[in-house]
Amino acid sequence: MKVIRSVKEMCAYAQVKRREGKKIGFVPTMGALHSGHLSLINKARKESDVVVISIFVNPIQFGPKEDFRRYPRNFSEDRRIAEKAGVDVLFFPSTQGIYPQGYCTYIRVEGLSNKLCGAFRPTHFQGVATVVAKLFNIVQPDIAYFGQKDFQQVVIIKRMVEDLNIPVKIKSLPIVREKDGLAMSSRNRYLNKQEREKARILFQSLQLARRLVEGGERRAEAVARQMKRVIRERVPEARIDYVSIVDPKSLEEVSKIKKKVLVAVALWIGKARLIDNMLIKV
Ligand code: PAF
């Protein structure tokens, strides 16, 4: 596996591969690789000739009081995992490489970016859209892979790619879960043993939502209310950012559940802000 740290070298490598007619599959990450990332890498390996992953903890997608400094970083472990997974190129740029002195261009995907997590993390999706657009320009992928745990991120990136005519196909893959249902996330590393146990509540609340809808409940407000009740009963110390039932395309809240909806939850357990979601059909 080749490790490329320079933006210029990554661009040049991608250009050569494209000229050779090779299909580039790309998995952008912030490192702390887990099985969720591996499912994206495996899919990329099946569908492309060259698999590139990036590891870049993007400072501009963290708010001033967020966890940028303590975000898990373990390059040698990530490198080992990536190599074992059959990655061809690990792109590991520096902050200076991505945002050199004088950098001042940002991408804002209006509307979609201030819903759900965006209401609590006002500059987050601007940071994500900006870095992903830059990474697409540098890596020049044919296909890029994202996990559905960050459902809103995927919706925003698809919109951006369409709006800016970026020639890349976006694929999103199902959430990979631990045995007890907890969605894989780099931030799960913040949880101590007791908190880890309590974190099951996210998936449990989503399962409750599914049961309610399957049982005929169509009032979104009633489903959200029951989910909050069960969270508060089982994990009273959890701080809920939101429990929302939205249209999966527009991310607008729905009041009646008439077709497929996205049920999304974000809450804090200790120092970890955890998110999860489920698509529910009627
Ligand atoms: O999902 C992530 O890990 C990040 O938001 C991404 C897409 C790598 C952009 O920094």
PDB file of C-alpha atoms and ligand atoms in Angstrom:
ATOM      1  CA  MET A   1       0.000   0.000   0.000  1.00  0.00           C
ATOM      2  CA  LYS A   2       1.245   3.420  -0.975  1.00  0.00           C
ATOM      3  CA  VAL A   3       1.025   6.255   1.569  1.00  0.00           C
ATOM      4  CA  ILE A   4       0.763   9.679  -0.046  1.00  0.00           C
ATOM      5  CA  ARG A   5       0.999  12.782   2.116  1.00  0.00           C
ATOM      6  CA  SER A   6       1.348  15.464  -0.535  1.00  0.00           C
ATOM      7  CA  VAL A   7      -1.721  16.919  -2.256  1.00  0.00           C
ATOM      8  CA  LYS A   8       0.259  17.453  -5.452  1.00  0.00           C
ATOM      9  CA  GLU A   9       1.452  13.854  -5.515  1.00  0.00           C
ATOM     10  CA  MET A  10      -2.079  12.544  -4.872  1.00  0.00           C
ATOM     11  CA  CYS A  11      -3.444  14.629  -7.777  1.00  0.00           C
ATOM     12  CA  ALA A  12      -0.672  13.420 -10.082  1.00  0.00           C
ATOM     13  CA  TYR A  13      -1.191   9.768  -9.095  1.00  0.00           C
ATOM     14  CA  ALA A  14      -4.943  10.026  -9.730  1.00  0.00           C
ATOM     15  CA  GLN A  15      -4.382  11.650 -13.100  1.00  0.00           C
ATOM     16  CA  VAL A  16      -2.064   8.854 -14.210  1.00  0.00           C
ATOM     17  CA  LYS A  17      -4.547   6.170 -13.098  1.00  0.00           C
ATOM     18  CA  ARG A  18      -7.411   7.880 -14.876  1.00  0.00           C
ATOM     19  CA  ARG A  19      -5.387   8.227 -18.049  1.00  0.00           C
ATOM     20  CA  GLU A  20      -4.654   4.488 -17.836  1.00  0.00           C
ATOM     21  CA  GLY A  21      -8.434   3.982 -17.795  1.00  0.00           C
ATOM     22  CA  LYS A  22      -8.458   2.727 -14.185  1.00  0.00           C
ATOM     23  CA  LYS A  23     -11.561   3.199 -12.080  1.00  0.00           C
ATOM     24  CA  ILE A  24     -10.830   4.927  -8.752  1.00  0.00           C
ATOM     25  CA  GLY A  25     -12.951   4.017  -5.718  1.00  0.00           C
ATOM     26  CA  PHE A  26     -12.605   6.434  -2.808  1.00  0.00           C
ATOM     27  CA  VAL A  27     -13.418   6.170   0.887  1.00  0.00           C
ATOM     28  CA  PRO A  28     -12.924   9.466   2.727  1.00  0.00           C
ATOM     29  CA  THR A  29     -12.421   9.001   6.495  1.00  0.00           C
ATOM     30  CA  MET A  30     -11.163  10.767   9.583  1.00  0.00           C
ATOM     31  CA  GLY A  31      -9.294   7.641  10.659  1.00  0.00           C
ATOM     32  CA  ALA A  32      -9.910   5.514  13.773  1.00  0.00           C
ATOM     33  CA  LEU A  33     -10.954   2.879  11.266  1.00  0.00           C
ATOM     34  CA  HIS A  34     -13.596   0.320  12.253  1.00  0.00           C
ATOM     35  CA  SER A  35     -15.787  -2.316  10.588  1.00  0.00           C
ATOM     36  CA  GLY A  36     -18.053   0.374   9.142  1.00  0.00           C
ATOM     37  CA  HIS A  37     -15.100   1.742   7.175  1.00  0.00           C
ATOM     38  CA  LEU A  38     -14.096  -1.801   6.192  1.00  0.00           C
ATOM     39  CA  SER A  39     -17.485  -2.440   4.598  1.00  0.00           C
ATOM     40  CA  LEU A  40     -16.958   0.679   2.452  1.00  0.00           C
ATOM     41  CA  ILE A  41     -13.421  -0.386   1.527  1.00  0.00           C
ATOM     42  CA  ASN A  42     -14.584  -3.906   0.632  1.00  0.00           C
ATOM     43  CA  LYS A  43     -17.293  -2.538  -1.629  1.00  0.00           C
ATOM     44  CA  ALA A  44     -14.795  -0.173  -3.255  1.00  0.00           C
ATOM     45  CA  ARG A  45     -12.418  -3.088  -3.854  1.00  0.00           C
ATOM     46  CA  LYS A  46     -15.161  -5.022  -5.632  1.00  0.00           C
ATOM     47  CA  GLU A  47     -16.216  -2.125  -7.825  1.00  0.00           C
ATOM     48  CA  SER A  48     -12.984  -0.363  -8.769  1.00  0.00           C
ATOM     49  CA  ASP A  49      -9.437  -0.928  -9.954  1.00  0.00           C
ATOM     50  CA  VAL A  50      -7.736   1.367  -7.468  1.00  0.00           C
ATOM     51  CA  VAL A  51      -8.934   1.943  -3.897  1.00  0.00           C
ATOM     52  CA  VAL A  52      -7.930   5.193  -2.239  1.00  0.00           C
ATOM     53  CA  ILE A  53      -8.812   6.069   1.318  1.00  0.00           C
ATOM     54  CA  SER A  54      -8.097   9.396   2.953  1.00  0.00           C
ATOM     55  CA  ILE A  55      -7.443   9.984   6.623  1.00  0.00           C
ATOM     56  CA  PHE A  56      -7.868  13.624   7.531  1.00  0.00           C
ATOM     57  CA  VAL A  57      -9.352  14.949  10.763  1.00  0.00           C
ATOM     58  CA  ASN A  58     -10.921  17.998   9.206  1.00  0.00           C
ATOM     59  CA  PRO A  59     -10.684  20.940  11.629  1.00  0.00           C
ATOM     60  CA  ILE A  60     -13.354  23.045   9.933  1.00  0.00           C
ATOM     61  CA  GLN A  61     -16.146  20.534  10.541  1.00  0.00           C
ATOM     62  CA  PHE A  62     -15.727  20.797  14.317  1.00  0.00           C
ATOM     63  CA  GLY A  63     -17.285  23.633  16.306  1.00  0.00           C
ATOM     64  CA  PRO A  64     -15.115  25.625  18.743  1.00  0.00           C
ATOM     65  CA  LYS A  65     -16.275  23.580  21.743  1.00  0.00           C
ATOM     66  CA  GLU A  66     -16.263  20.209  19.969  1.00  0.00           C
ATOM     67  CA  ASP A  67     -13.877  17.270  20.110  1.00  0.00           C
ATOM     68  CA  PHE A  68     -11.357  18.152  17.373  1.00  0.00           C
ATOM     69  CA  ARG A  69      -8.347  17.966  19.711  1.00  0.00           C
ATOM     70  CA  ARG A  70      -9.306  14.680  21.341  1.00  0.00           C
ATOM     71  CA  TYR A  71     -10.713  12.986  18.220  1.00  0.00           C
ATOM     72  CA  PRO A  72      -9.039   9.527  18.134  1.00  0.00           C
ATOM     73  CA  ARG A  73      -5.878   9.497  16.017  1.00  0.00           C
ATOM     74  CA  ASN A  74      -3.778   6.374  15.565  1.00  0.00           C
ATOM     75  CA  PHE A  75      -2.051   6.460  12.228  1.00  0.00           C
ATOM     76  CA  SER A  76       0.053   3.305  12.583  1.00  0.00           C
ATOM     77  CA  GLU A  77      -2.980   1.208  13.573  1.00  0.00           C
ATOM     78  CA  ASP A  78      -5.092   2.710  10.745  1.00  0.00           C
ATOM     79  CA  ARG A  79      -2.289   2.078   8.284  1.00  0.00           C
ATOM     80  CA  ARG A  80      -2.120  -1.567   9.340  1.00  0.00           C
ATOM     81  CA  ILE A  81      -5.915  -1.970   9.019  1.00  0.00           C
ATOM     82  CA  ALA A  82      -6.016  -0.259   5.618  1.00  0.00           C
ATOM     83  CA  GLU A  83      -3.165  -2.348   4.247  1.00  0.00           C
ATOM     84  CA  LYS A  84      -4.787  -5.582   5.464  1.00  0.00           C
ATOM     85  CA  ALA A  85      -8.084  -4.514   3.866  1.00  0.00           C
ATOM     86  CA  GLY A  86      -6.414  -4.218   0.466  1.00  0.00           C
ATOM     87  CA  VAL A  87      -6.321  -0.438   0.114  1.00  0.00           C
ATOM     88  CA  ASP A  88      -3.998   0.688  -2.700  1.00  0.00           C
ATOM     89  CA  VAL A  89      -3.394   4.250  -1.574  1.00  0.00           C
ATOM     90  CA  LEU A  90      -3.723   5.841   1.828  1.00  0.00           C
ATOM     91  CA  PHE A  91      -3.901   9.598   1.369  1.00  0.00           C
ATOM     92  CA  PHE A  92      -2.818  11.301   4.604  1.00  0.00           C
ATOM     93  CA  PRO A  93      -2.547  15.030   3.995  1.00  0.00           C
ATOM     94  CA  SER A  94      -1.537  17.643   6.547  1.00  0.00           C
ATOM     95  CA  THR A  95      -3.863  20.450   7.631  1.00  0.00           C
ATOM     96  CA  GLN A  96      -1.498  22.885   5.901  1.00  0.00           C
ATOM     97  CA  GLY A  97      -1.748  20.830   2.708  1.00  0.00           C
ATOM     98  CA  ILE A  98      -5.549  21.022   2.659  1.00  0.00           C
ATOM     99  CA  TYR A  99      -5.929  24.545   4.047  1.00  0.00           C
ATOM    100  CA  PRO A 100      -2.789  26.465   3.125  1.00  0.00           C
ATOM    101  CA  GLN A 101      -2.175  30.016   4.363  1.00  0.00           C
ATOM    102  CA  GLY A 102      -4.827  32.332   2.929  1.00  0.00           C
ATOM    103  CA  TYR A 103      -7.439  29.615   2.382  1.00  0.00           C
ATOM    104  CA  CYS A 104     -10.897  31.242   2.199  1.00  0.00           C
ATOM    105  CA  THR A 105     -13.321  29.187   0.077  1.00  0.00           C
ATOM    106  CA  TYR A 106     -16.241  27.319   1.664  1.00  0.00           C
ATOM    107  CA  ILE A 107     -19.210  25.366   0.314  1.00  0.00           C
ATOM    108  CA  ARG A 108     -22.622  25.670   1.941  1.00  0.00           C
ATOM    109  CA  VAL A 109     -25.434  23.355   0.913  1.00  0.00           C
ATOM    110  CA  GLU A 110     -28.358  25.536   1.911  1.00  0.00           C
ATOM    111  CA  GLY A 111     -31.445  24.242   3.697  1.00  0.00           C
ATOM    112  CA  LEU A 112     -30.326  20.653   4.175  1.00  0.00           C
ATOM    113  CA  SER A 113     -27.384  21.751   6.330  1.00  0.00           C
ATOM    114  CA  ASN A 114     -29.318  23.383   9.135  1.00  0.00           C
ATOM    115  CA  LYS A 115     -31.682  20.510   9.867  1.00  0.00           C
ATOM    116  CA  LEU A 116     -31.132  17.585  12.300  1.00  0.00           C
ATOM    117  CA  CYS A 117     -27.458  17.704  13.391  1.00  0.00           C
ATOM    118  CA  GLY A 118     -27.004  21.041  11.611  1.00  0.00           C
ATOM    119  CA  ALA A 119     -29.331  22.717  14.101  1.00  0.00           C
ATOM    120  CA  PHE A 120     -26.890  21.764  16.875  1.00  0.00           C
ATOM    121  CA  ARG A 121     -23.644  22.000  14.900  1.00  0.00           C
ATOM    122  CA  PRO A 122     -24.171  25.122  12.770  1.00  0.00           C
ATOM    123  CA  THR A 123     -20.889  25.052  10.791  1.00  0.00           C
ATOM    124  CA  HIS A 124     -20.432  21.283  10.661  1.00  0.00           C
ATOM    125  CA  PHE A 125     -21.845  20.535   7.209  1.00  0.00           C
ATOM    126  CA  GLN A 126     -20.141  23.526   5.619  1.00  0.00           C
ATOM    127  CA  GLY A 127     -16.894  21.992   6.850  1.00  0.00           C
ATOM    128  CA  VAL A 128     -17.849  18.562   5.546  1.00  0.00           C
ATOM    129  CA  ALA A 129     -19.001  19.795   2.125  1.00  0.00           C
ATOM    130  CA  THR A 130     -15.864  21.902   1.693  1.00  0.00           C
ATOM    131  CA  VAL A 131     -13.393  19.159   2.556  1.00  0.00           C
ATOM    132  CA  VAL A 132     -15.250  16.496   0.572  1.00  0.00           C
ATOM    133  CA  ALA A 133     -15.310  18.724  -2.529  1.00  0.00           C
ATOM    134  CA  LYS A 134     -11.583  19.340  -2.116  1.00  0.00           C
ATOM    135  CA  LEU A 135     -10.879  15.636  -1.638  1.00  0.00           C
ATOM    136  CA  PHE A 136     -12.906  14.834  -4.766  1.00  0.00           C
ATOM    137  CA  ASN A 137     -10.812  17.323  -6.755  1.00  0.00           C
ATOM    138  CA  ILE A 138      -7.582  15.858  -5.432  1.00  0.00           C
ATOM    139  CA  VAL A 139      -8.418  12.124  -5.616  1.00  0.00           C
ATOM    140  CA  GLN A 140     -10.626  12.367  -8.754  1.00  0.00           C
ATOM    141  CA  PRO A 141     -12.648   9.263  -7.883  1.00  0.00           C
ATOM    142  CA  ASP A 142     -15.186   7.575 -10.143  1.00  0.00           C
ATOM    143  CA  ILE A 143     -17.128   6.342  -7.109  1.00  0.00           C
ATOM    144  CA  ALA A 144     -17.058   7.552  -3.500  1.00  0.00           C
ATOM    145  CA  TYR A 145     -18.429   5.533  -0.592  1.00  0.00           C
ATOM    146  CA  PHE A 146     -20.118   6.795   2.581  1.00  0.00           C
ATOM    147  CA  GLY A 147     -21.876   5.110   5.494  1.00  0.00           C
ATOM    148  CA  GLN A 148     -25.562   5.631   6.165  1.00  0.00           C
ATOM    149  CA  LYS A 149     -24.953   6.299   9.846  1.00  0.00           C
ATOM    150  CA  ASP A 150     -24.204   9.832   8.715  1.00  0.00           C
ATOM    151  CA  PHE A 151     -27.388   9.901   6.659  1.00  0.00           C
ATOM    152  CA  GLN A 152     -27.629  13.686   6.564  1.00  0.00           C
ATOM    153  CA  GLN A 153     -24.018  13.912   5.390  1.00  0.00           C
ATOM    154  CA  VAL A 154     -24.812  11.597   2.480  1.00  0.00           C
ATOM    155  CA  VAL A 155     -27.897  13.616   1.474  1.00  0.00           C
ATOM    156  CA  ILE A 156     -25.846  16.826   1.555  1.00  0.00           C
ATOM    157  CA  ILE A 157     -22.934  15.367  -0.416  1.00  0.00           C
ATOM    158  CA  LYS A 158     -25.275  13.971  -3.084  1.00  0.00           C
ATOM    159  CA  ARG A 159     -26.905  17.394  -3.400  1.00  0.00           C
ATOM    160  CA  MET A 160     -23.525  19.130  -3.625  1.00  0.00           C
ATOM    161  CA  VAL A 161     -22.259  16.735  -6.286  1.00  0.00           C
ATOM    162  CA  GLU A 162     -25.393  17.310  -8.349  1.00  0.00           C
ATOM    163  CA  ASP A 163     -25.434  21.081  -7.869  1.00  0.00           C
ATOM    164  CA  LEU A 164     -21.740  21.522  -8.671  1.00  0.00           C
ATOM    165  CA  ASN A 165     -21.654  18.911 -11.476  1.00  0.00           C
ATOM    166  CA  ILE A 166     -18.851  16.998  -9.786  1.00  0.00           C
ATOM    167  CA  PRO A 167     -18.254  13.868 -11.908  1.00  0.00           C
ATOM    168  CA  VAL A 168     -18.406  11.248  -9.158  1.00  0.00           C
ATOM    169  CA  LYS A 169     -20.989   8.638  -8.241  1.00  0.00           C
ATOM    170  CA  ILE A 170     -21.929   8.635  -4.566  1.00  0.00           C
ATOM    171  CA  LYS A 171     -22.749   5.306  -2.979  1.00  0.00           C
ATOM    172  CA  SER A 172     -24.034   4.898   0.544  1.00  0.00           C
ATOM    173  CA  LEU A 173     -23.858   1.625   2.442  1.00  0.00           C
ATOM    174  CA  PRO A 174     -25.916   0.293   5.349  1.00  0.00           C
ATOM    175  CA  ILE A 175     -24.954   0.999   8.939  1.00  0.00           C
ATOM    176  CA  VAL A 176     -22.643  -1.620  10.420  1.00  0.00           C
ATOM    177  CA  ARG A 177     -23.652  -2.464  13.989  1.00  0.00           C
ATOM    178  CA  GLU A 178     -22.082  -4.146  16.996  1.00  0.00           C
ATOM    179  CA  LYS A 179     -23.783  -7.376  18.128  1.00  0.00           C
ATOM    180  CA  ASP A 180     -26.046  -5.446  20.512  1.00  0.00           C
ATOM    181  CA  GLY A 181     -27.086  -2.978  17.833  1.00  0.00           C
ATOM    182  CA  LEU A 182     -24.821  -0.013  18.591  1.00  0.00           C
ATOM    183  CA  ALA A 183     -23.830   1.618  15.307  1.00  0.00           C
ATOM    184  CA  MET A 184     -20.081   1.495  14.669  1.00  0.00           C
ATOM    185  CA  SER A 185     -18.492   4.895  15.161  1.00  0.00           C
ATOM    186  CA  SER A 186     -15.053   6.243  15.950  1.00  0.00           C
ATOM    187  CA  ARG A 187     -16.676   8.216  18.770  1.00  0.00           C
ATOM    188  CA  ASN A 188     -17.740   4.999  20.547  1.00  0.00           C
ATOM    189  CA  ARG A 189     -14.152   5.020  21.827  1.00  0.00           C
ATOM    190  CA  TYR A 190     -15.099   7.848  24.177  1.00  0.00           C
ATOM    191  CA  LEU A 191     -17.496   5.561  26.081  1.00  0.00           C
ATOM    192  CA  ASN A 192     -16.459   3.853  29.296  1.00  0.00           C
ATOM    193  CA  LYS A 193     -17.840   0.406  30.116  1.00  0.00           C
ATOM    194  CA  GLN A 194     -21.055   1.624  31.763  1.00  0.00           C
ATOM    195  CA  GLU A 195     -21.668   4.253  29.095  1.00  0.00           C
ATOM    196  CA  ARG A 196     -21.076   1.689  26.368  1.00  0.00           C
ATOM    197  CA  GLU A 197     -23.808  -0.452  27.901  1.00  0.00           C
ATOM    198  CA  LYS A 198     -26.184   2.526  28.006  1.00  0.00           C
ATOM    199  CA  ALA A 199     -25.414   3.468  24.402  1.00  0.00           C
ATOM    200  CA  ARG A 200     -27.589   0.550  23.270  1.00  0.00           C
ATOM    201  CA  ILE A 201     -30.501   2.885  23.904  1.00  0.00           C
ATOM    202  CA  LEU A 202     -30.105   4.554  20.506  1.00  0.00           C
ATOM    203  CA  PHE A 203     -30.808   1.362  18.584  1.00  0.00           C
ATOM    204  CA  GLN A 204     -33.446   0.266  21.097  1.00  0.00           C
ATOM    205  CA  SER A 205     -35.346   3.530  20.612  1.00  0.00           C
ATOM    206  CA  LEU A 206     -35.189   3.084  16.822  1.00  0.00           C
ATOM    207  CA  GLN A 207     -36.469  -0.476  17.129  1.00  0.00           C
ATOM    208  CA  LEU A 208     -39.340   0.850  19.209  1.00  0.00           C
ATOM    209  CA  ALA A 209     -40.133   3.356  16.449  1.00  0.00           C
ATOM    210  CA  ARG A 210     -40.208   0.541  13.906  1.00  0.00           C
ATOM    211  CA  ARG A 211     -42.523  -1.552  16.075  1.00  0.00           C
ATOM    212  CA  LEU A 212     -44.859   1.400  16.577  1.00  0.00           C
ATOM    213  CA  VAL A 213     -45.055   2.151  12.852  1.00  0.00           C
ATOM    214  CA  GLU A 214     -45.468  -1.537  12.008  1.00  0.00           C
ATOM    215  CA  GLY A 215     -48.235  -1.631  14.588  1.00  0.00           C
ATOM    216  CA  GLY A 216     -50.084   1.114  12.714  1.00  0.00           C
ATOM    217  CA  GLU A 217     -48.989   4.325  14.460  1.00  0.00           C
ATOM    218  CA  ARG A 218     -48.890   7.087  11.859  1.00  0.00           C
ATOM    219  CA  ARG A 219     -48.465  10.166  14.046  1.00  0.00           C
ATOM    220  CA  ALA A 220     -44.785  11.132  13.922  1.00  0.00           C
ATOM    221  CA  GLU A 221     -45.131  13.150  17.084  1.00  0.00           C
ATOM    222  CA  ALA A 222     -46.460  10.113  18.998  1.00  0.00           C
ATOM    223  CA  VAL A 223     -43.572   7.931  17.774  1.00  0.00           C
ATOM    224  CA  ALA A 224     -40.979  10.565  18.753  1.00  0.00           C
ATOM    225  CA  ARG A 225     -42.664  11.029  22.151  1.00  0.00           C
ATOM    226  CA  GLN A 226     -42.509   7.284  22.903  1.00  0.00           C
ATOM    227  CA  MET A 227     -38.873   7.138  21.825  1.00  0.00           C
ATOM    228  CA  LYS A 228     -37.965  10.018  24.148  1.00  0.00           C
ATOM    229  CA  ARG A 229     -39.912   8.405  26.965  1.00  0.00           C
ATOM    230  CA  VAL A 230     -38.018   5.120  26.661  1.00  0.00           C
ATOM    231  CA  ILE A 231     -34.664   6.935  26.442  1.00  0.00           C
ATOM    232  CA  ARG A 232     -35.445   8.984  29.566  1.00  0.00           C
ATOM    233  CA  GLU A 233     -36.701   5.921  31.461  1.00  0.00           C
ATOM    234  CA  ARG A 234     -33.757   3.664  30.643  1.00  0.00           C
ATOM    235  CA  VAL A 235     -30.923   6.195  30.514  1.00  0.00           C
ATOM    236  CA  PRO A 236     -32.034   9.236  32.516  1.00  0.00           C
ATOM    237  CA  GLU A 237     -28.608  10.892  32.235  1.00  0.00           C
ATOM    238  CA  ALA A 238     -28.660  10.852  28.394  1.00  0.00           C
ATOM    239  CA  ARG A 239     -28.981  14.368  26.976  1.00  0.00           C
ATOM    240  CA  ILE A 240     -31.150  14.276  23.873  1.00  0.00           C
ATOM    241  CA  ASP A 241     -30.270  16.670  21.046  1.00  0.00           C
ATOM    242  CA  TYR A 242     -33.107  15.441  18.870  1.00  0.00           C
ATOM    243  CA  VAL A 243     -35.436  12.610  17.995  1.00  0.00           C
ATOM    244  CA  SER A 244     -36.807  13.420  14.540  1.00  0.00           C
ATOM    245  CA  ILE A 245     -38.927  11.779  11.906  1.00  0.00           C
ATOM    246  CA  VAL A 246     -38.195  13.262   8.525  1.00  0.00           C
ATOM    247  CA  ASP A 247     -38.555  12.782   4.803  1.00  0.00           C
ATOM    248  CA  PRO A 248     -35.359  10.961   3.727  1.00  0.00           C
ATOM    249  CA  LYS A 249     -34.802  13.231   0.724  1.00  0.00           C
ATOM    250  CA  SER A 250     -35.691  16.716   1.975  1.00  0.00           C
ATOM    251  CA  LEU A 251     -34.966  15.986   5.658  1.00  0.00           C
ATOM    252  CA  GLU A 252     -38.138  17.983   6.448  1.00  0.00           C
ATOM    253  CA  GLU A 253     -40.046  16.863   9.555  1.00  0.00           C
ATOM    254  CA  VAL A 254     -43.201  14.938   8.736  1.00  0.00           C
ATOM    255  CA  SER A 255     -46.336  14.961  10.844  1.00  0.00           C
ATOM    256  CA  LYS A 256     -48.099  11.929   9.309  1.00  0.00           C
ATOM    257  CA  ILE A 257     -46.117   8.827   8.380  1.00  0.00           C
ATOM    258  CA  LYS A 258     -47.501   8.032   4.925  1.00  0.00           C
ATOM    259  CA  LYS A 259     -44.418   6.710   3.116  1.00  0.00           C
ATOM    260  CA  LYS A 260     -40.805   5.812   3.869  1.00  0.00           C
ATOM    261  CA  VAL A 261     -39.399   8.009   6.658  1.00  0.00           C
ATOM    262  CA  LEU A 262     -36.043   8.450   8.306  1.00  0.00           C
ATOM    263  CA  VAL A 263     -36.142   8.195  12.068  1.00  0.00           C
ATOM    264  CA  ALA A 264     -33.030   9.880  13.446  1.00  0.00           C
ATOM    265  CA  VAL A 265     -31.706  10.315  16.940  1.00  0.00           C
ATOM    266  CA  ALA A 266     -28.782  12.245  18.433  1.00  0.00           C
ATOM    267  CA  LEU A 267     -27.920  12.209  22.092  1.00  0.00           C
ATOM    268  CA  TRP A 268     -25.070  12.597  24.508  1.00  0.00           C
ATOM    269  CA  ILE A 269     -23.875   9.885  26.843  1.00  0.00           C
ATOM    270  CA  GLY A 270     -21.042  11.226  28.967  1.00  0.00           C
ATOM    271  CA  LYS A 271     -18.638  13.004  26.627  1.00  0.00           C
ATOM    272  CA  ALA A 272     -19.809  11.181  23.504  1.00  0.00           C
ATOM    273  CA  ARG A 273     -22.342  12.645  21.101  1.00  0.00           C
ATOM    274  CA  LEU A 274     -23.865   9.629  19.369  1.00  0.00           C
ATOM    275  CA  ILE A 275     -26.141   9.519  16.344  1.00  0.00           C
ATOM    276  CA  ASP A 276     -28.127   6.732  14.736  1.00  0.00           C
ATOM    277  CA  ASN A 277     -30.999   6.370  12.309  1.00  0.00           C
ATOM    278  CA  MET A 278     -33.330   3.912  10.648  1.00  0.00           C
ATOM    279  CA  LEU A 279     -35.337   4.037   7.446  1.00  0.00           C
ATOM    280  CA  ILE A 280     -38.844   2.828   8.123  1.00  0.00           C
ATOM    281  CA  LYS A 281     -41.278   1.871   5.363  1.00  0.00           C
ATOM    282  CA  VAL A 282     -45.037   1.810   5.761  1.00  0.00           C
TER     283      VAL A 282
HETATM  284  O1  PAF B   1     -17.716  10.959   7.742  1.00  0.00           O
HETATM  285  C1  PAF B   1     -16.552  11.371   7.962  1.00  0.00           C
HETATM  286  O2  PAF B   1     -15.676  10.673   8.454  1.00  0.00           O
HETATM  287  C2  PAF B   1     -16.208  12.803   7.591  1.00  0.00           C
HETATM  288  O3  PAF B   1     -17.289  13.647   7.806  1.00  0.00           O
HETATM  289  C3  PAF B   1     -15.657  12.944   6.164  1.00  0.00           C
HETATM  290  C4  PAF B   1     -16.688  12.542   5.137  1.00  0.00           C
HETATM  291  C5  PAF B   1     -14.411  12.097   6.003  1.00  0.00           C
HETATM  292  C6  PAF B   1     -15.280  14.404   5.903  1.00  0.00           C
HETATM  293  O4  PAF B   1     -14.310  14.854   6.781  1.00  0.00           O
END
